[in-house]
Amino acid sequence: MTDTIEFWFDPSCPWCWMTSRWIADEIVPNRDVAVTWHVLSLTKLNEGRELDERYAQMMEDARLGAQVAVGVGEVYGQEALGNFYTEVGTRFHPGGRVNDRDAVIEALEALDLDTALVERAESGEFDEALNAQLKGATDLVGTDVGVPTISINGNAFFGPVITPTPRGDDALRLWDGAVLVAGVPGFYEIKRSREKGPSFE
Protein backbone atom coordinates (compact mmCIF):
# COMPACT_ATOMS: atom_id res chain seq x y z
CA MET A 1 0.00 0.00 0.00
CA THR A 2 1.27 3.45 -0.91
CA ASP A 3 1.85 5.76 2.06
CA THR A 4 0.75 9.35 1.45
CA ILE A 5 2.92 12.21 2.65
CA GLU A 6 1.97 15.87 2.75
CA PHE A 7 5.00 17.99 3.57
CA TRP A 8 4.72 21.68 4.54
CA PHE A 9 7.94 23.67 4.25
CA ASP A 10 9.33 27.15 4.43
CA PRO A 11 12.39 27.48 2.16
CA SER A 12 14.19 29.57 4.79
CA CYS A 13 14.28 26.94 7.56
CA PRO A 14 17.46 24.83 7.77
CA TRP A 15 15.83 22.23 10.02
CA CYS A 16 12.99 21.75 7.57
CA TRP A 17 15.51 21.46 4.75
CA MET A 18 17.27 18.51 6.41
CA THR A 19 13.97 16.72 7.03
CA SER A 20 12.90 17.32 3.44
CA ARG A 21 16.11 15.71 2.15
CA TRP A 22 15.35 12.69 4.31
CA ILE A 23 12.01 12.35 2.54
CA ALA A 24 13.13 13.32 -0.98
CA ASP A 25 16.51 11.57 -1.13
CA GLU A 26 16.06 8.56 1.13
CA ILE A 27 12.38 7.68 1.48
CA VAL A 28 10.96 8.37 -1.98
CA PRO A 29 13.47 6.07 -3.75
CA ASN A 30 13.18 3.28 -1.16
CA ARG A 31 9.58 3.16 0.05
CA ASP A 32 6.19 3.13 -1.69
CA VAL A 33 5.21 6.72 -0.99
CA ALA A 34 3.47 9.62 -2.72
CA VAL A 35 4.57 13.11 -1.65
CA THR A 36 2.60 16.34 -1.95
CA TRP A 37 4.54 19.54 -1.20
CA HIS A 38 2.95 22.59 0.43
CA VAL A 39 4.29 25.90 1.73
CA LEU A 40 3.92 26.94 5.37
CA SER A 41 5.18 30.50 5.55
CA LEU A 42 6.83 31.16 8.89
CA THR A 43 6.37 34.86 8.16
CA LYS A 44 2.61 34.42 7.89
CA LEU A 45 2.50 32.05 10.86
CA ASN A 46 4.17 34.66 13.08
CA GLU A 47 2.16 37.68 11.95
CA GLY A 48 0.74 39.55 14.93
CA ARG A 49 3.05 37.88 17.44
CA GLU A 50 5.53 39.75 19.59
CA LEU A 51 8.98 38.83 18.27
CA ASP A 52 12.41 40.10 19.22
CA GLU A 53 13.96 42.40 16.64
CA ARG A 54 16.38 39.82 15.25
CA TYR A 55 13.73 37.13 14.74
CA ALA A 56 11.26 39.64 13.31
CA GLN A 57 13.84 40.60 10.67
CA MET A 58 14.46 36.92 9.88
CA MET A 59 10.74 36.44 9.36
CA GLU A 60 10.55 39.42 7.03
CA ASP A 61 13.56 38.19 5.06
CA ALA A 62 11.92 34.76 4.70
CA ARG A 63 8.78 36.17 3.07
CA LEU A 64 9.96 36.15 -0.56
CA GLY A 65 11.11 32.53 -0.74
CA ALA A 66 7.76 31.28 0.53
CA GLN A 67 5.80 33.60 -1.76
CA VAL A 68 7.74 32.47 -4.83
CA ALA A 69 7.42 28.81 -3.86
CA VAL A 70 3.65 29.16 -3.70
CA GLY A 71 3.74 30.90 -7.07
CA VAL A 72 5.70 28.05 -8.60
CA GLY A 73 3.14 25.57 -7.35
CA GLU A 74 0.23 27.68 -8.56
CA VAL A 75 1.66 28.24 -12.03
CA TYR A 76 3.63 25.07 -12.73
CA GLY A 77 2.25 22.40 -10.38
CA GLN A 78 3.49 19.89 -7.82
CA GLU A 79 6.53 18.49 -9.59
CA ALA A 80 7.89 21.96 -10.26
CA LEU A 81 7.28 22.98 -6.64
CA GLY A 82 9.27 20.02 -5.33
CA ASN A 83 12.07 20.72 -7.80
CA PHE A 84 12.10 24.41 -6.91
CA TYR A 85 12.41 23.60 -3.22
CA THR A 86 15.42 21.43 -4.02
CA GLU A 87 17.06 24.16 -6.09
CA VAL A 88 16.40 27.08 -3.76
CA GLY A 89 17.07 25.07 -0.60
CA THR A 90 20.44 23.92 -1.91
CA ARG A 91 21.41 27.54 -2.46
CA PHE A 92 19.94 28.76 0.84
CA HIS A 93 21.36 26.11 3.17
CA PRO A 94 24.44 24.14 1.99
CA GLY A 95 25.16 27.18 -0.21
CA GLY A 96 24.99 29.59 2.74
CA ARG A 97 22.71 32.13 1.01
CA VAL A 98 19.56 31.97 3.12
CA ASN A 99 16.80 34.29 1.87
CA ASP A 100 19.03 35.76 -0.84
CA ARG A 101 16.85 37.19 -3.62
CA ASP A 102 19.42 36.34 -6.29
CA ALA A 103 19.45 32.73 -5.09
CA VAL A 104 15.68 32.58 -5.62
CA ILE A 105 16.11 33.90 -9.16
CA GLU A 106 18.91 31.41 -9.87
CA ALA A 107 16.72 28.54 -8.67
CA LEU A 108 13.98 29.57 -11.08
CA GLU A 109 16.46 29.91 -13.91
CA ALA A 110 17.91 26.46 -13.22
CA LEU A 111 14.46 24.98 -13.83
CA ASP A 112 13.60 27.24 -16.80
CA LEU A 113 10.79 28.83 -14.80
CA ASP A 114 9.69 32.42 -15.35
CA THR A 115 11.76 34.73 -13.16
CA ALA A 116 8.90 37.24 -13.28
CA LEU A 117 7.43 35.10 -10.49
CA VAL A 118 9.69 37.07 -8.14
CA GLU A 119 8.09 40.39 -9.02
CA ARG A 120 4.63 38.81 -8.98
CA ALA A 121 5.32 37.42 -5.53
CA GLU A 122 6.66 40.75 -4.25
CA SER A 123 3.45 42.43 -5.45
CA GLY A 124 1.46 40.13 -3.16
CA GLU A 125 -0.18 38.19 -6.00
CA PHE A 126 0.25 34.83 -4.27
CA ASP A 127 -0.59 35.88 -0.71
CA GLU A 128 -4.12 34.45 -0.82
CA ALA A 129 -2.76 31.05 -1.86
CA LEU A 130 -0.03 31.36 0.79
CA ASN A 131 -2.69 31.93 3.47
CA ALA A 132 -4.70 28.96 2.21
CA GLN A 133 -1.70 26.63 2.42
CA LEU A 134 -0.91 27.87 5.94
CA LYS A 135 -4.51 27.19 6.96
CA GLY A 136 -4.25 23.69 5.51
CA ALA A 137 -1.43 22.95 7.94
CA THR A 138 -2.76 24.73 11.02
CA ASP A 139 -6.18 23.10 10.63
CA LEU A 140 -4.38 19.78 11.10
CA VAL A 141 -1.78 20.61 13.77
CA GLY A 142 -2.66 23.98 15.32
CA THR A 143 -0.60 27.16 15.41
CA ASP A 144 1.92 26.18 18.11
CA VAL A 145 4.14 24.45 15.57
CA GLY A 146 6.35 25.30 12.62
CA VAL A 147 8.16 23.47 9.86
CA PRO A 148 8.54 20.75 8.95
CA THR A 149 4.89 19.82 9.35
CA ILE A 150 4.15 16.41 7.88
CA SER A 151 0.98 14.42 7.36
CA ILE A 152 1.46 10.66 6.97
CA ASN A 153 -1.63 8.84 5.78
CA GLY A 154 -3.79 11.70 7.03
CA ASN A 155 -2.24 12.06 10.51
CA ALA A 156 -0.21 15.24 10.86
CA PHE A 157 2.46 16.45 13.28
CA PHE A 158 5.35 18.89 13.57
CA GLY A 159 8.67 17.22 12.85
CA PRO A 160 10.74 15.20 12.86
CA VAL A 161 13.53 17.71 13.51
CA ILE A 162 16.86 16.05 12.71
CA THR A 163 20.51 16.86 12.11
CA PRO A 164 22.18 15.86 9.93
CA THR A 165 19.83 14.26 7.41
CA PRO A 166 19.78 10.52 8.17
CA ARG A 167 20.96 8.27 5.36
CA GLY A 168 20.64 4.61 4.44
CA ASP A 169 19.29 2.23 7.06
CA ASP A 170 19.00 5.02 9.65
CA ALA A 171 16.74 6.97 7.31
CA LEU A 172 14.51 3.97 6.66
CA ARG A 173 14.25 3.07 10.35
CA LEU A 174 13.21 6.64 11.15
CA TRP A 175 10.57 6.50 8.42
CA ASP A 176 9.15 3.19 9.62
CA GLY A 177 8.95 4.62 13.14
CA ALA A 178 7.25 7.78 11.90
CA VAL A 179 4.61 5.71 10.11
CA LEU A 180 3.98 3.76 13.31
CA VAL A 181 3.56 6.77 15.59
CA ALA A 182 1.48 8.62 13.00
CA GLY A 183 -0.92 5.69 13.05
CA VAL A 184 -1.72 6.20 16.74
CA PRO A 185 -4.68 8.65 16.93
CA GLY A 186 -3.63 10.16 20.28
CA PHE A 187 0.02 10.73 19.34
CA TYR A 188 1.09 14.37 19.67
CA GLU A 189 4.73 14.95 20.48
CA ILE A 190 8.17 13.52 21.15
CA LYS A 191 10.78 16.13 22.04
CA ARG A 192 14.14 16.82 23.67
CA SER A 193 16.39 19.89 23.83
CA ARG A 194 18.52 20.48 20.75
CA GLU A 195 22.21 20.34 21.57
CA LYS A 196 23.50 20.69 18.01
CA GLY A 197 22.94 23.21 15.27
CA PRO A 198 21.96 22.43 11.69
CA SER A 199 24.51 20.24 9.88
CA PHE A 200 24.39 19.89 6.11
CA GLU A 201 26.75 16.92 5.89
PDB file of N, CA, C and O in Angstrom, residues 58 134 153 155 167 174:
ATOM      1  N   MET A  58      14.353  38.215  10.558  1.00  0.00           N
ATOM      2  CA  MET A  58      14.463  36.922   9.881  1.00  0.00           C
ATOM      3  C   MET A  58      13.148  36.546   9.220  1.00  0.00           C
ATOM      4  O   MET A  58      13.115  36.040   8.081  1.00  0.00           O
ATOM      5  N   LEU A 134      -1.148  27.788   4.493  1.00  0.00           N
ATOM      6  CA  LEU A 134      -0.909  27.866   5.935  1.00  0.00           C
ATOM      7  C   LEU A 134      -2.096  27.307   6.692  1.00  0.00           C
ATOM      8  O   LEU A 134      -1.937  26.515   7.632  1.00  0.00           O
ATOM      9  N   ASN A 153      -0.364   9.559   5.865  1.00  0.00           N
ATOM     10  CA  ASN A 153      -1.635   8.836   5.778  1.00  0.00           C
ATOM     11  C   ASN A 153      -2.759   9.557   6.523  1.00  0.00           C
ATOM     12  O   ASN A 153      -3.599   8.936   7.166  1.00  0.00           O
ATOM     13  N   ASN A 155      -2.533  11.666   9.130  1.00  0.00           N
ATOM     14  CA  ASN A 155      -2.241  12.059  10.511  1.00  0.00           C
ATOM     15  C   ASN A 155      -1.035  12.992  10.514  1.00  0.00           C
ATOM     16  O   ASN A 155       0.056  12.597  10.085  1.00  0.00           O
ATOM     17  N   ARG A 167      20.761   8.937   6.642  1.00  0.00           N
ATOM     18  CA  ARG A 167      20.963   8.267   5.359  1.00  0.00           C
ATOM     19  C   ARG A 167      20.877   6.755   5.537  1.00  0.00           C
ATOM     20  O   ARG A 167      21.056   6.238   6.645  1.00  0.00           O
ATOM     21  N   LEU A 174      13.939   5.460  10.691  1.00  0.00           N
ATOM     22  CA  LEU A 174      13.205   6.635  11.147  1.00  0.00           C
ATOM     23  C   LEU A 174      11.858   6.726  10.436  1.00  0.00           C
ATOM     24  O   LEU A 174      10.834   7.030  11.066  1.00  0.00           O
TER      25      LEU A 174
END
